[in-house]
Amino acid sequence: MGCQNQTSSSPPVPCNASDSSTLTALTDSLESNLDWPDNLAINAFSGPELTPSPAALAVAPTGEVFVGVDMQGSLGKEMDKGAIVRLVDCNQDGIVDAHTEFTRVNNPRGIIAIGDQVFVLHTTFSEETGKASGMDLVVFEDKDRDGVADGPSEPLIEGISNPNYLRSRGTDHATNGIRMGIDGWIYIAVGDFGFHDAVDREDTKLTMLGGGIVRVRPDGTEMEVYTHGTRNNYDVAIDPYMNIFTRGNTNDGGGWNVRFLDHIQSGEYGYPTLFKHFTEEIIPALKDFGGGSGTGALYLDDERWPEAYNHKPLTADWGRSYLYLHNMNPDKGSFTQQQEEFIELPQITDLDLDASGTMYLSAWDGAGYSGDSTRGFTVRSVPEGLQPQPFPSLENASIGELAGYLKSEHAKARQYAQYELLQRTDQEVNRVAWETARDAGLPLDVRVAGIFTYAQAAGTGGIENLVELTRDQQVREYALRALADRKEYVDQVPLQPFLSALDSSSDRVKIAAIVGLGRLGREEAVDALLQIEVPDSFEAPDIGTVGPHATPNAEIIPPHVAVKSLVEIGATAPLLDAVSKDRSELALWALRYIHDPHVPERLIEVYNNSSNIDFKSRILHNLARIYHKEADYDGSWWWSTRPDTHGPYYKAEEWQGTPVIRDFLITEYENGAFDDRFFADLNSKYRLGIPAFGGTDDTGSKVEEPVVDLEEIKSEEGQIGKSSIEDVMLALQELSGDLEKGEKLFVRQGCQACHSISPDEAMKGPYLGQVGGIMNRQQIAESILKPNASISQGFATVQIQTSDENSYVGFVTEETAEKLVIRNIAGQATTLQKSDIVSREQLKTSMMPAGLTNSLSYEEFVALVDYLSAQVE
């Protein structure tokens, strides 16, 4: 595997056993300092000499590891500093033996390796200006399997991130991870930069205001939005049943909180305009975990792994330096979850699994915000006792052999078998896929793989058989999804299987049918969709309060996706009729998103013909909701680290119906139809900007991050406490500090209480007399702002309990066989006899509290950093 090609027509990749002493030492250091499960064998696989600053990682089914080396980092802006390195373990000892530079690309942020193809999501740069020009999804080929791309890449999607923010900010909120589902689509995690006019191979153009998930076929066609309304997704975890999970950030106005999401196709998750004040309109997250920074994700589905870890989404958190596992419990059409710490790894960025059951993980390890050639590594993990067997190349496998692998207990093997089957044109592929799909004796995940393999291979020729499968209750959901999966085929798909499924007792089946009806796009489905019930939890939060954006609400999903399907079908008249005749809550909900002049006209007519006060109130809210519309996004505005979260629009503008609505609302106000408070609340909630109504003075919306004049604000006290760490790092790039002022700040901020600068001073906390020779300016700044992120070796916080029931917390500064000296945060030293020590525990937190520099200006903070940077002895 790996070190020599599986085909006889191409030369082998040289396999030279590497000197493992450095990696063994790294393993020993990591193992003694990190929290790793006892039943996993984990070891360092590659170090920074091969894989510095690893931002992404993918493993081919046959074991080759592709690492995205990103020496630009999240804030760097120079070109030609990235590469994809291919690593191979020739002798299965868990240490890299052979490597090649597969290709050079800027900011490699997503990788898929399968067969002789390597898909990559990366930043593009202009050769003329040397500045970022966008991000592309591309595919490289390595047909001779020599570990080097055969030539230039073929673009699949161009422009799938915003070049304005890539140039001004870097890639920290850009488009990131990619992963292939068993349905054959490539799913793309789009950060909240969003994009304007991304174009696929069919010249289809797509714009996304903000973040979400986009998907595309592996040949670069059929690009479409899958979900919308997330903040900073970095990767997706996809299970064998096409459930998709992400660990993304969101900004709740008081921090950058991590939210764990179950992505329902067509779902709106609300960031930033709906997730606070219009939460009834969104699908909420399953959990808000507080601070952190979500990165890589993987759904672990491999029977060789312990049951406690298997069949679960795993999500990495760079900010917390942990890989987490999520215990999922079905909840109607969605899930609830419980998070557990799994594997600790310094600033973990990504993970993937090969078809032998071997997992690889990458660690940024303090490489800063612009990359570092001396930091970063990868590790290999297998269950204790497992001796991974090299998984063979399936390039020359027979269709019968591939059919066998399609029935594997391991997701990676099933996907690889499907991929190779779909490279064949033989009708035998359809037969073996269909036999797998319809065999009720096979496990469900295998049947699902068969269904999606058959759907892709047979195309329109498979519609009749898939309709037959919708009568099989075990796989009904997946047959419906496969039938509606490709919009180029839906004109030939019958409506009845979907209409019948609306009566299913399974919410999962019902949701698949509802989403499918929207994709089929036929007006005949509108009446049936309008029968979907709206639960009592469809309730707007009170004015000025934040709604439950991270509380699971599975019952809202069927009506939510029904509204999305009704809007996609685009039949406005039946919705208005339903409001008029039945006071349909679902129809009113759908009409919130339709800016058609007939809508306000008919709603006003319905209002005037009703005597029901509650119903009239809801109509006024609907009219206020469509008073404005979102401006057409041209890519020149929107993004901010602290975006306007008021809603319902980010850049609101008037449209043809605005004057009609305004005149009617003012008339009703003057007629006293409701009390003044009601109209003031309408004015505040929807930002109508009608002076007579009163309410909030906040009638505008922030449309873009203001251009910051650093010179103007650099002396303002408290800027450090107000800023994100990324903003501080950007200021650090632009400013230089006054060393004399920095020395005074070192004393004024109390740093000398725990740190020595001169070797003649008493040893306290970490010695800083040579810190400038060990750490760069960014690393020094990060250690001040995030003291728990990088605790200096030898200065971990220790808690000691003694036999006299006293407790001591501090640094151990001296230790012999008989005694030790522990120094607390005030610098006070205590000598303890070891015979008196009952327990000794190393804590994971630094004694240095966060926030010590929050009161400083940018100018002062940079002076402190530069003073420390000058300490090189």
PDB file of N, CA, C and O in Angstrom, residues 12 69 124 144 167-168 233 333 341 516 619 656 658 713 792 803 817 845:
ATOM      1  N   PRO A  12       7.301   2.646  -8.716  1.00  0.00           N
ATOM      2  CA  PRO A  12       6.984   2.751  -7.286  1.00  0.00           C
ATOM      3  C   PRO A  12       7.476   4.065  -6.704  1.00  0.00           C
ATOM      4  O   PRO A  12       8.422   4.669  -7.192  1.00  0.00           O
ATOM      5  N   VAL A  69      -0.559  22.020   3.897  1.00  0.00           N
ATOM      6  CA  VAL A  69       0.369  22.904   4.609  1.00  0.00           C
ATOM      7  C   VAL A  69       0.011  24.340   4.261  1.00  0.00           C
ATOM      8  O   VAL A  69       0.037  24.736   3.095  1.00  0.00           O
ATOM      9  N   THR A 124      -7.086  31.451  -4.318  1.00  0.00           N
ATOM     10  CA  THR A 124      -6.389  31.821  -5.552  1.00  0.00           C
ATOM     11  C   THR A 124      -5.825  33.237  -5.404  1.00  0.00           C
ATOM     12  O   THR A 124      -6.369  34.054  -4.658  1.00  0.00           O
ATOM     13  N   ASP A 144      -0.519   8.164 -12.655  1.00  0.00           N
ATOM     14  CA  ASP A 144       0.617   7.253 -12.553  1.00  0.00           C
ATOM     15  C   ASP A 144       0.965   6.924 -11.100  1.00  0.00           C
ATOM     16  O   ASP A 144       1.907   6.180 -10.827  1.00  0.00           O
ATOM     17  N   ARG A 167      -8.592  39.511   0.958  1.00  0.00           N
ATOM     18  CA  ARG A 167      -7.482  40.462   0.839  1.00  0.00           C
ATOM     19  C   ARG A 167      -7.317  41.287   2.110  1.00  0.00           C
ATOM     20  O   ARG A 167      -6.200  41.530   2.565  1.00  0.00           O
ATOM     21  N   SER A 168      -8.422  41.742   2.702  1.00  0.00           N
ATOM     22  CA  SER A 168      -8.322  42.637   3.843  1.00  0.00           C
ATOM     23  C   SER A 168      -8.156  41.896   5.162  1.00  0.00           C
ATOM     24  O   SER A 168      -7.564  42.427   6.106  1.00  0.00           O
ATOM     25  N   ASN A 233     -18.524  27.770   9.581  1.00  0.00           N
ATOM     26  CA  ASN A 233     -18.321  26.327   9.395  1.00  0.00           C
ATOM     27  C   ASN A 233     -16.937  26.072   8.832  1.00  0.00           C
ATOM     28  O   ASN A 233     -16.518  26.740   7.893  1.00  0.00           O
ATOM     29  N   GLY A 333     -37.499  13.966  13.622  1.00  0.00           N
ATOM     30  CA  GLY A 333     -36.716  14.049  12.386  1.00  0.00           C
ATOM     31  C   GLY A 333     -35.317  14.565  12.580  1.00  0.00           C
ATOM     32  O   GLY A 333     -34.611  14.850  11.608  1.00  0.00           O
ATOM     33  N   GLU A 341     -15.406  14.914  25.765  1.00  0.00           N
ATOM     34  CA  GLU A 341     -14.019  15.069  25.347  1.00  0.00           C
ATOM     35  C   GLU A 341     -13.490  13.720  24.874  1.00  0.00           C
ATOM     36  O   GLU A 341     -13.757  12.689  25.487  1.00  0.00           O
ATOM     37  N   GLY A 516     -38.430  16.930  -0.951  1.00  0.00           N
ATOM     38  CA  GLY A 516     -38.520  16.452  -2.331  1.00  0.00           C
ATOM     39  C   GLY A 516     -39.575  17.182  -3.135  1.00  0.00           C
ATOM     40  O   GLY A 516     -39.359  17.498  -4.316  1.00  0.00           O
ATOM     41  N   ILE A 619     -51.594  39.509  10.472  1.00  0.00           N
ATOM     42  CA  ILE A 619     -51.459  40.055   9.122  1.00  0.00           C
ATOM     43  C   ILE A 619     -50.613  41.324   9.154  1.00  0.00           C
ATOM     44  O   ILE A 619     -49.748  41.542   8.275  1.00  0.00           O
ATOM     45  N   GLN A 656     -41.298  47.594  -4.455  1.00  0.00           N
ATOM     46  CA  GLN A 656     -42.544  48.084  -5.044  1.00  0.00           C
ATOM     47  C   GLN A 656     -43.710  48.094  -4.065  1.00  0.00           C
ATOM     48  O   GLN A 656     -44.582  48.958  -4.109  1.00  0.00           O
ATOM     49  N   THR A 658     -43.526  48.540  -0.763  1.00  0.00           N
ATOM     50  CA  THR A 658     -43.309  49.320   0.458  1.00  0.00           C
ATOM     51  C   THR A 658     -44.289  50.485   0.603  1.00  0.00           C
ATOM     52  O   THR A 658     -44.888  50.656   1.676  1.00  0.00           O
ATOM     53  N   ILE A 713      -7.391  55.088  16.352  1.00  0.00           N
ATOM     54  CA  ILE A 713      -7.869  54.401  17.561  1.00  0.00           C
ATOM     55  C   ILE A 713      -6.759  53.721  18.349  1.00  0.00           C
ATOM     56  O   ILE A 713      -7.024  53.175  19.412  1.00  0.00           O
ATOM     57  N   SER A 792       3.794  27.202  29.132  1.00  0.00           N
ATOM     58  CA  SER A 792       5.220  26.929  28.981  1.00  0.00           C
ATOM     59  C   SER A 792       5.613  25.643  29.693  1.00  0.00           C
ATOM     60  O   SER A 792       5.191  25.389  30.817  1.00  0.00           O
ATOM     61  N   SER A 803      -0.714  16.127  53.888  1.00  0.00           N
ATOM     62  CA  SER A 803      -1.343  15.301  54.914  1.00  0.00           C
ATOM     63  C   SER A 803      -2.009  16.122  56.012  1.00  0.00           C
ATOM     64  O   SER A 803      -2.874  15.618  56.736  1.00  0.00           O
ATOM     65  N   ALA A 817      14.710  14.594  45.661  1.00  0.00           N
ATOM     66  CA  ALA A 817      14.077  13.343  46.053  1.00  0.00           C
ATOM     67  C   ALA A 817      13.298  13.504  47.350  1.00  0.00           C
ATOM     68  O   ALA A 817      12.332  12.773  47.599  1.00  0.00           O
ATOM     69  N   THR A 845      -5.161  24.487  33.281  1.00  0.00           N
ATOM     70  CA  THR A 845      -5.270  25.935  33.126  1.00  0.00           C
ATOM     71  C   THR A 845      -4.021  26.621  33.634  1.00  0.00           C
ATOM     72  O   THR A 845      -3.355  26.151  34.564  1.00  0.00           O
TER      73      THR A 845
END
